[in-house]
Amino acid sequence: MVVSGPITPGQVSFLLGVIPVFIAWIYSEFLEYKKSASHSKVRSDNNLVELGKETVKEDDRAVLLEGGLTRSASAKFHSSSGKTNLIRFLTMEDSFLLENRAILRAMAEFGAILVYFYICDRTNLLGESTKNYNRDLFLFLYALLIIVSAMTSLTKHNDKSTFSGKTMQYLSRHQTEEWKGWMQVLFLMYHYFAATEMYNAIRVFIAAYVWMTGFGNFSYYYIRKDFSLARFTQMMWRLNFFVAFCCIVLNNDYTLYYICPMHTLFTLMVYGALGIFNKYNEIPSVMAVKILACFLVVIFIWEIPGVFEIFWSPLSFLLGYTDPAKPDLSRLHEWHFRSGLDRYIWIIGMIYAYYHPNVEKWMEKLEECETKRKFSIKASVIAVSLFVGYMWYEYIYKLDKVTYNKYHPYTSWIPITVYICLRNSTQQLRSCNLTLFAWLGKITLETYISQFHIWLRSDMPNGQPKWLLSFIPEYPLLNFMLTTAIYILVSKFSPLFHILPTVLIIVVLFIFLPSLALLLQISHRLFELTNTLKSVFIPTKDDRRLLHNFIAGVAISLCLYFTSLVLLHIPHSTVSS
């Protein structure tokens, strides 16, 4: 096995941390097996002596949650101090391992997936192939997926609005998740096929994701008024936990996965905008000043030459990125380019969220109008939207990508608004969505990161994924069959199989890149593991416990890192002597 690149202290630290966890999990499974076997034997012996006389109180039974974690064990984990938990873990105390078996399993599984990432992307155990784009095939596959999704996962929702209590469904959660899902499929296909002619469309899709960051976070903070440390930490965990480990294990810069720092930045800006003087958020003039301040901050940092470099240079250790193919560019060039493209659209998302209740009320009145008037108004909205969309397409979208990038920050709101208007033009359209795409929309962060390493390949730290991962090099059809078989095996209990009939899945996936299915399954599992570990390490109503967990995490990380430095220094010392 050939490994690309030298072993780093971060990678050794990861192994030093994950190997004891994996051993502890295996031992906890063994203890659970012994416990279950012992209970079965005792119960069997008692039944032989006198059947039915044994009375066991319900509270004394081990009520196991999914994966083996009991409710009492979960409470014990949070009630015990971090120091106590660490000592019990290091001494491999049986009761501790049994109580936290599900947590250990989640951590071990997360570590195993990252090792799989490394094997796929940084070793020669698996092959690679070149990308090949065919527009006809590209459109055919996507259209086929939409048809299958419409046939098998079209769902009508009757959820009521938070503001009016009526089933308006305007920009509902189902709708925005579906929106993210169908865009993500095109985003993945764009990378897989190297469909460079779709570059401008992908820029719009990314702008839509950032728009939803502004829209979703503003809606949450404005309605819930929850600016707690726990909520903030949970959001940062969701955005950065997985990507942080990918950077460590694969020795990549944070900005290689530019979606993560972008969403983190704009989430922080929304949080700051609404969190400062948050008790005055209900006053329209105050909110207007806050939104105006957001525009001014963006203009100051991104529009005035030289300010961006001065402002972000202290964080170049975190946001700097050097593309091996373009080593002469500034370390902050990629961050400047990526963040600058969508520097305004998150504020547009905030504005749309602020006026969301007003639009819903207007739509309610529209639905109550007489049929002729309602039809004429809706027809006018659709006609204007189509005209504006056509003009944008003709005079903006068709530009070459370099020219388009100059206009994108100021025009990306146009196609987004057109889509919103058309998607919500009738009650029937608002209430229906494709569940398959909505499911995919929940795991866009995981699919975005995972594609770099288990669907595509870069072969080097910070490299762009220019190749395709291939289980059987030079045999694409056999490779498709193998990846399909792996997918069906690992997806036996996947939510996807509750959505699509098995026959249709096999037919579509055999044609449409079965490796995509494996990518989605692993991404969905990573989504679950991230949320599981978040609930363990980030308590919702205990800031003191949260601080203790943070300090313990930093201390453990430093110990592992310094230990790895010593271990890596030993071979050099031996060679020198």
XYZ file of C-alpha atoms in Angstrom:
577
model
C 0.000 0.000 0.000
C 1.414 3.356 -1.071
C 0.464 6.394 1.023
C 0.523 9.825 -0.602
C 2.198 12.408 1.589
C 4.018 12.185 4.941
C 2.259 11.223 8.170
C 1.322 14.332 10.183
C 1.001 14.863 13.944
C -2.722 15.413 13.473
C -3.146 12.014 11.841
C -1.166 10.292 14.592
C -3.235 12.148 17.209
C -6.399 10.897 15.547
C -5.163 7.287 15.655
C -4.070 7.652 19.273
C -7.563 8.822 20.119
C -9.665 6.485 17.997
C -7.841 3.201 18.662
C -8.587 3.170 22.448
C -12.193 4.134 21.687
C -12.494 1.276 19.205
C -10.987 -1.209 21.691
C -13.302 0.047 24.449
C -16.323 -0.309 22.183
C -15.398 -3.887 21.202
C -14.918 -4.764 24.869
C -18.267 -3.138 25.782
C -19.978 -5.278 23.150
C -18.337 -8.345 24.658
C -19.528 -7.322 28.137
C -23.040 -6.771 26.827
C -22.991 -10.194 25.178
C -21.897 -11.827 28.456
C -24.550 -9.902 30.354
C -27.290 -10.930 27.951
C -26.169 -14.553 27.953
C -26.053 -14.577 31.763
C -29.548 -13.113 32.054
C -30.881 -15.621 29.549
C -29.395 -18.513 31.521
C -30.762 -17.276 34.870
C -34.204 -16.714 33.372
C -34.132 -20.168 31.810
C -33.116 -21.846 35.098
C -35.829 -20.007 37.039
C -38.433 -21.075 34.526
C -37.435 -24.722 35.018
C -37.872 -24.398 38.807
C -41.110 -22.440 38.931
C -42.540 -20.787 35.824
C -44.252 -17.461 36.329
C -43.192 -16.716 39.927
C -40.448 -14.345 39.048
C -41.507 -10.698 39.297
C -39.201 -8.069 37.957
C -39.950 -4.404 38.411
C -40.031 -2.411 35.192
C -37.743 0.282 36.595
C -35.050 -2.294 37.346
C -34.861 -3.526 33.782
C -32.280 -2.171 31.357
C -34.362 -0.122 28.972
C -32.048 0.080 25.981
C -32.251 2.893 23.509
C -31.168 2.484 19.908
C -27.640 1.171 19.825
C -27.684 0.054 23.456
C -27.616 3.304 25.463
C -30.005 3.381 28.403
C -31.761 6.508 29.579
C -30.259 6.130 33.033
C -26.838 5.696 31.493
C -27.273 8.868 29.482
C -28.206 10.724 32.659
C -25.192 9.273 34.484
C -22.859 10.368 31.694
C -24.062 13.967 31.916
C -24.191 14.000 35.729
C -20.670 12.611 36.203
C -17.737 14.979 35.930
C -15.533 14.896 32.863
C -12.564 13.860 35.015
C -14.509 10.955 36.494
C -15.672 9.788 33.071
C -12.125 9.959 31.695
C -10.692 7.943 34.585
C -13.426 5.325 34.254
C -12.720 5.113 30.520
C -8.950 4.783 30.912
C -9.349 2.072 33.574
C -11.856 0.282 31.306
C -14.424 0.081 34.093
C -17.049 -2.460 33.077
C -20.065 -0.506 34.298
C -18.916 2.646 32.501
C -18.375 0.800 29.219
C -21.797 -0.837 29.448
C -23.514 2.434 30.276
C -21.898 4.241 27.344
C -21.802 1.449 24.792
C -23.860 3.397 22.228
C -21.633 6.469 22.605
C -18.503 4.379 22.130
C -20.038 2.750 19.089
C -20.894 6.119 17.534
C -17.355 7.396 18.124
C -15.784 4.208 16.771
C -18.019 4.240 13.721
C -17.200 7.883 13.042
C -13.498 7.084 13.264
C -13.854 4.062 10.979
C -15.551 6.175 8.310
C -12.708 8.688 8.411
C -10.189 5.855 8.022
C -12.197 4.712 5.005
C -11.963 8.262 3.621
C -8.195 8.123 3.959
C -7.933 4.721 2.290
C -10.069 5.841 -0.655
C -8.327 9.157 -1.239
C -4.737 8.804 -0.038
C -3.711 5.229 -0.821
C -3.447 3.143 -3.968
C -5.670 0.344 -2.655
C -8.481 1.647 -4.865
C -8.133 2.855 -8.408
C -9.108 6.046 -10.146
C -10.515 7.000 -13.519
C -10.906 10.184 -15.523
C -14.043 12.291 -15.738
C -16.075 12.341 -18.930
C -18.932 14.723 -19.717
C -21.817 14.089 -22.086
C -24.663 16.605 -21.956
C -27.249 14.163 -23.247
C -26.357 11.548 -20.639
C -26.170 14.168 -17.892
C -29.666 15.534 -18.586
C -31.106 12.075 -19.164
C -29.913 10.775 -15.807
C -31.185 13.785 -13.899
C -34.555 13.733 -15.675
C -34.822 10.012 -14.942
C -34.170 10.614 -11.256
C -36.862 13.311 -11.144
C -39.389 11.013 -12.841
C -38.672 8.150 -10.451
C -38.841 10.523 -7.485
C -42.168 11.952 -8.663
C -43.589 8.467 -9.182
C -42.529 7.111 -5.822
C -41.996 9.918 -3.299
C -44.441 12.713 -4.157
C -46.009 13.771 -0.851
C -48.664 16.303 0.112
C -48.206 18.141 3.416
C -50.812 19.875 5.536
C -48.567 21.512 8.125
C -49.865 24.767 9.522
C -48.037 28.081 9.435
C -46.278 29.282 12.584
C -47.680 32.769 12.042
C -51.259 32.274 10.819
C -52.100 28.713 11.816
C -53.260 27.995 8.260
C -51.816 25.525 5.760
C -50.130 28.055 3.484
C -46.838 26.111 3.227
C -45.002 29.183 1.895
C -41.267 28.402 2.053
C -41.960 25.567 4.481
C -39.257 23.292 5.834
C -40.325 20.546 3.438
C -39.990 22.909 0.504
C -36.570 24.289 1.417
C -35.217 20.789 2.143
C -36.445 19.634 -1.266
C -34.877 22.710 -2.840
C -31.518 21.890 -1.263
C -31.857 18.258 -2.303
C -32.397 18.682 -6.040
C -29.664 21.331 -6.171
C -27.265 19.025 -4.338
C -27.798 16.224 -6.847
C -26.908 18.599 -9.695
C -23.948 19.864 -7.668
C -22.633 16.318 -7.228
C -23.217 15.441 -10.881
C -21.444 18.641 -11.898
C -18.323 17.498 -10.067
C -18.587 13.867 -11.138
C -18.926 14.587 -14.854
C -16.853 17.798 -14.865
C -19.837 19.576 -16.443
C -18.046 22.904 -16.784
C -20.825 24.390 -18.913
C -23.011 24.364 -15.773
C -20.584 26.573 -13.845
C -22.912 29.588 -13.687
C -25.837 27.437 -12.545
C -23.714 25.969 -9.739
C -22.845 29.495 -8.606
C -26.570 30.204 -8.318
C -27.135 26.989 -6.351
C -24.421 27.901 -3.851
C -25.949 31.370 -3.541
C -29.287 29.700 -2.786
C -27.667 27.673 0.008
C -26.215 30.863 1.489
C -29.590 32.598 1.054
C -31.136 29.791 3.110
C -28.463 30.315 5.772
C -29.639 33.909 6.164
C -33.313 32.981 5.874
C -33.244 30.003 8.240
C -31.061 31.492 10.956
C -32.928 34.809 10.937
C -36.270 32.988 11.210
C -35.033 30.906 14.143
C -33.463 33.717 16.160
C -36.223 36.200 15.396
C -39.024 33.829 16.400
C -37.413 31.719 19.155
C -35.224 34.506 20.584
C -32.795 31.784 21.659
C -29.320 33.319 21.748
C -28.038 30.875 24.351
C -24.492 29.555 24.363
C -25.811 26.013 23.954
C -27.721 26.868 20.780
C -24.734 28.718 19.350
C -22.382 25.825 20.134
C -24.765 23.300 18.616
C -24.849 25.264 15.381
C -21.056 25.541 15.249
C -20.781 21.811 15.969
C -23.189 20.999 13.153
C -21.231 23.100 10.661
C -17.673 22.227 11.666
C -17.394 18.977 13.628
C -17.165 16.686 10.618
C -15.057 18.995 8.474
C -12.578 19.574 11.315
C -11.809 15.855 11.499
C -11.544 15.656 7.708
C -8.934 18.426 7.813
C -6.985 16.568 10.510
C -7.143 13.074 9.024
C -6.589 14.118 5.408
C -4.217 17.015 6.147
C -6.343 19.520 4.237
C -6.890 23.232 4.785
C -10.283 24.317 6.086
C -10.994 26.462 3.020
C -10.712 23.470 0.679
C -14.246 22.725 1.916
C -15.210 26.362 1.352
C -18.928 25.777 1.945
C -18.224 25.165 5.649
C -16.317 28.388 6.458
C -18.761 30.374 4.312
C -21.831 29.084 6.152
C -20.021 29.492 9.470
C -19.170 33.109 8.686
C -22.649 34.095 7.549
C -24.273 32.209 10.439
C -22.054 34.186 12.833
C -23.029 37.434 11.120
C -26.748 36.663 11.371
C -26.286 35.668 15.012
C -24.397 38.885 15.732
C -26.878 41.077 13.869
C -29.869 39.736 15.782
C -28.099 39.004 19.047
C -26.833 42.543 19.643
C -29.599 44.520 21.385
C -31.913 41.594 20.669
C -34.675 42.928 22.918
C -35.281 45.658 20.326
C -35.653 43.290 17.371
C -39.414 43.778 17.275
C -38.997 47.480 16.449
C -38.991 47.863 12.616
C -36.644 50.855 12.626
C -34.086 48.962 14.719
C -34.257 46.010 12.371
C -33.813 48.321 9.400
C -30.679 49.781 11.015
C -29.323 46.284 11.681
C -29.840 45.163 8.085
C -28.310 48.388 6.808
C -25.342 47.813 9.128
C -24.880 44.351 7.609
C -24.713 45.868 4.136
C -22.203 48.483 5.308
C -19.968 45.849 6.921
C -19.930 43.812 3.711
C -19.238 46.880 1.591
C -16.395 47.947 3.886
C -14.667 44.544 3.939
C -15.256 43.297 0.403
C -15.676 46.386 -1.767
C -12.873 48.662 -0.529
C -9.534 47.483 -1.975
C -7.020 46.222 0.564
C -9.425 46.000 3.512
C -10.175 42.311 3.009
C -6.528 41.281 3.321
C -5.988 43.461 6.387
C -9.159 42.230 8.072
C -8.660 38.502 7.445
C -4.863 38.210 7.574
C -4.842 37.418 11.355
C -6.982 34.364 10.516
C -4.923 33.235 7.542
C -3.730 30.232 9.585
C -7.368 29.053 9.595
C -8.748 30.409 6.314
C -5.612 30.298 4.189
C -5.444 27.770 1.367
C -2.788 26.869 -1.173
C -3.894 24.927 -4.229
C -1.003 22.629 -5.296
C -1.942 23.401 -8.913
C -1.724 27.177 -8.292
C 1.027 27.690 -5.699
C 1.702 31.311 -6.683
C -1.664 32.631 -5.507
C -2.079 34.363 -2.156
C -3.107 32.169 0.769
C -6.276 34.229 1.162
C -7.124 34.271 -2.545
C -9.530 31.299 -2.373
C -11.295 32.661 0.699
C -11.590 36.105 -0.903
C -13.030 34.622 -4.087
C -15.488 32.186 -2.481
C -16.806 34.443 0.268
C -16.962 37.425 -2.068
C -19.222 35.725 -4.587
C -22.050 35.412 -2.034
C -21.287 38.321 0.254
C -24.734 39.934 -0.060
C -27.172 37.079 -0.593
C -27.308 36.069 3.092
C -28.623 39.559 3.878
C -31.282 39.151 1.188
C -32.250 35.917 2.954
C -32.629 37.856 6.216
C -34.863 40.424 4.516
C -37.064 37.711 3.009
C -37.343 36.030 6.419
C -38.302 39.317 8.067
C -41.132 39.898 5.603
C -42.154 36.245 5.514
C -45.215 36.747 7.804
C -46.408 39.699 5.702
C -46.136 37.700 2.487
C -48.046 34.820 4.081
C -50.850 37.157 5.116
C -51.017 38.578 1.603
C -51.159 35.037 0.177
C -53.971 34.141 2.591
C -56.013 37.104 1.389
C -55.239 36.149 -2.198
C -56.526 32.616 -1.662
C -59.761 34.042 -0.241
C -60.393 36.267 -3.266
C -62.929 35.397 -5.926
C -61.651 32.915 -8.491
C -61.325 35.339 -11.408
C -59.377 37.923 -9.425
C -57.173 35.278 -7.802
C -56.394 33.749 -11.184
C -55.498 37.082 -12.770
C -53.153 38.059 -9.923
C -51.393 34.694 -9.922
C -51.097 34.755 -13.714
C -49.535 38.205 -13.507
C -47.023 37.088 -10.873
C -46.065 34.051 -12.951
C -45.777 36.117 -16.153
C -43.577 38.758 -14.507
C -41.412 36.070 -12.879
C -40.908 34.260 -16.174
C -40.072 37.514 -17.967
C -37.548 38.573 -15.322
C -36.059 35.083 -15.300
C -35.740 35.093 -19.085
C -34.031 38.490 -19.103
C -31.606 37.370 -16.410
C -30.872 34.201 -18.373
C -30.269 36.056 -21.634
C -28.176 38.947 -20.322
C -26.488 37.558 -17.191
C -26.456 33.766 -17.107
C -25.132 33.356 -20.658
C -21.996 35.373 -19.906
C -18.665 33.574 -19.717
C -17.800 32.506 -16.192
C -15.175 35.194 -15.552
C -17.573 37.976 -16.556
C -20.480 36.289 -14.820
C -18.573 36.148 -11.531
C -18.338 39.953 -11.568
C -22.123 40.291 -11.751
C -23.029 37.330 -9.566
C -22.860 39.036 -6.107
C -25.348 41.677 -7.281
C -27.691 39.508 -9.363
C -27.906 36.085 -7.692
C -31.062 37.161 -5.832
C -32.935 37.386 -9.151
C -33.102 33.648 -10.060
C -33.682 32.800 -6.395
C -36.662 35.157 -6.219
C -38.008 33.881 -9.534
C -37.832 30.297 -8.260
C -39.591 31.218 -5.004
C -42.391 32.976 -6.878
C -42.953 30.109 -9.301
C -42.616 27.375 -6.653
C -45.206 29.072 -4.432
C -47.587 30.325 -7.101
C -50.400 27.903 -6.178
C -51.510 26.116 -3.037
C -51.097 22.755 -4.767
C -47.448 23.453 -5.617
C -46.727 24.728 -2.114
C -48.191 21.721 -0.347
C -46.473 19.024 -2.472
C -42.846 18.019 -2.475
C -40.588 15.146 -3.509
C -39.620 13.327 -0.324
C -36.501 11.821 -1.857
C -35.021 15.247 -2.571
C -36.151 16.502 0.837
C -34.276 13.593 2.438
C -31.188 14.472 0.422
C -31.580 18.101 1.478
C -30.999 17.154 5.101
C -27.510 15.806 4.423
C -26.118 18.357 1.960
C -23.187 19.219 4.243
C -22.148 15.584 4.572
C -22.549 14.810 0.858
C -20.573 17.926 -0.058
C -17.607 16.929 2.113
C -17.789 13.182 1.457
C -17.752 13.538 -2.318
C -14.152 14.797 -2.156
C -12.875 11.507 -0.773
C -15.207 8.538 -1.394
C -16.716 9.451 -4.759
C -13.912 11.506 -6.250
C -10.170 11.526 -5.566
C -7.484 14.160 -5.161
C -4.519 11.933 -4.142
C -2.793 14.749 -2.251
C -3.319 17.234 0.589
C -5.343 20.282 -0.495
C -5.711 18.879 -4.009
C -8.891 19.450 -5.981
C -10.742 16.174 -6.719
C -9.894 15.762 -10.395
C -10.370 11.989 -10.632
C -13.155 9.513 -9.973
C -12.860 6.793 -7.361
C -12.916 3.378 -9.030
C -13.177 0.020 -7.286
C -12.283 -1.823 -10.492
C -10.149 0.454 -12.686
C -10.857 0.414 -16.420
C -14.031 -1.643 -15.934
C -16.775 0.945 -15.383
C -19.737 -1.447 -15.739
C -18.262 -3.995 -13.333
C -17.436 -1.123 -11.021
C -21.077 -0.007 -11.161
C -22.226 -3.536 -10.327
C -19.851 -3.812 -7.376
C -20.765 -0.438 -5.901
C -24.451 -1.268 -6.328
C -23.966 -4.542 -4.460
C -22.110 -2.724 -1.669
C -24.850 -0.133 -1.501
C -27.648 -2.716 -1.235
C -25.686 -4.554 1.448
C -24.979 -1.526 3.637
C -28.345 0.119 2.962
C -30.540 -2.710 4.182
C -32.050 -0.507 6.842
C -31.577 2.791 5.016
C -34.441 5.343 5.042
C -34.036 5.444 1.260
C -35.545 1.985 1.016
C -38.676 3.216 2.757
C -39.043 5.828 0.026
C -38.276 4.021 -3.230
C -39.322 0.518 -4.267
C -36.358 -1.797 -4.433
C -36.786 -2.624 -8.099
C -36.786 1.003 -9.182
C -33.775 1.714 -7.017
C -31.737 -1.050 -8.604
C -32.720 -0.055 -12.127
C -32.044 3.646 -11.647
C -28.856 3.206 -9.647
C -27.417 0.731 -12.119
C -27.720 3.449 -14.750
C -27.088 6.419 -12.508
C -23.707 5.910 -10.887
C -24.249 3.404 -8.081
C -21.273 4.900 -6.237
C -23.522 7.931 -5.637
C -25.790 5.711 -3.574
C -22.881 4.626 -1.371
C -21.872 8.250 -0.982
C -25.401 9.194 0.117
C -25.673 6.296 2.548
C -22.371 7.130 4.239
C -23.294 10.827 4.280
C -26.610 10.057 5.942
C -24.869 7.962 8.574
C -22.385 10.783 9.210
C -25.340 13.143 9.648
C -26.777 10.807 12.302
C -23.440 10.359 14.067
C -22.784 14.104 14.163
C -26.146 14.706 15.824
C -25.675 11.766 18.202
C -22.309 13.017 19.425
C -23.648 16.564 19.603
C -26.345 15.456 22.053
C -23.676 13.723 24.149
C -21.038 16.432 24.367
C -23.139 19.617 24.127
C -25.749 19.829 26.896
C -28.659 22.116 26.061
C -29.282 23.740 29.446
C -26.014 23.499 31.340
C -23.422 26.080 30.306
C -21.088 25.008 33.099
C -21.071 21.441 31.856
C -20.537 22.746 28.326
C -17.491 24.726 29.484
C -16.082 21.689 31.290
C -16.534 19.553 28.175
C -14.794 22.198 26.066
C -11.820 22.435 28.435
C -11.575 18.646 28.632
C -11.685 18.389 24.838
C -8.907 20.946 24.432
C -6.778 19.269 27.110
C -7.171 15.792 25.586
C -6.423 17.142 22.101
C -3.235 18.848 23.304
C -2.073 15.713 25.116
C -2.658 13.586 22.015
C -0.934 16.142 19.789
C 2.204 16.426 21.942
C 2.342 12.645 22.267
C 2.188 12.354 18.482
C 5.015 14.880 18.118
C 7.174 12.754 20.404
C 6.317 9.567 18.519
C 7.086 11.139 15.163
C 10.375 12.525 16.506
C 11.619 9.089 17.635
C 12.391 7.737 14.104
C 14.312 10.936 13.245
C 16.321 10.671 16.449
C 17.117 7.026 15.702
C 18.281 7.852 12.175
C 20.419 10.762 13.396
C 22.122 8.630 16.016
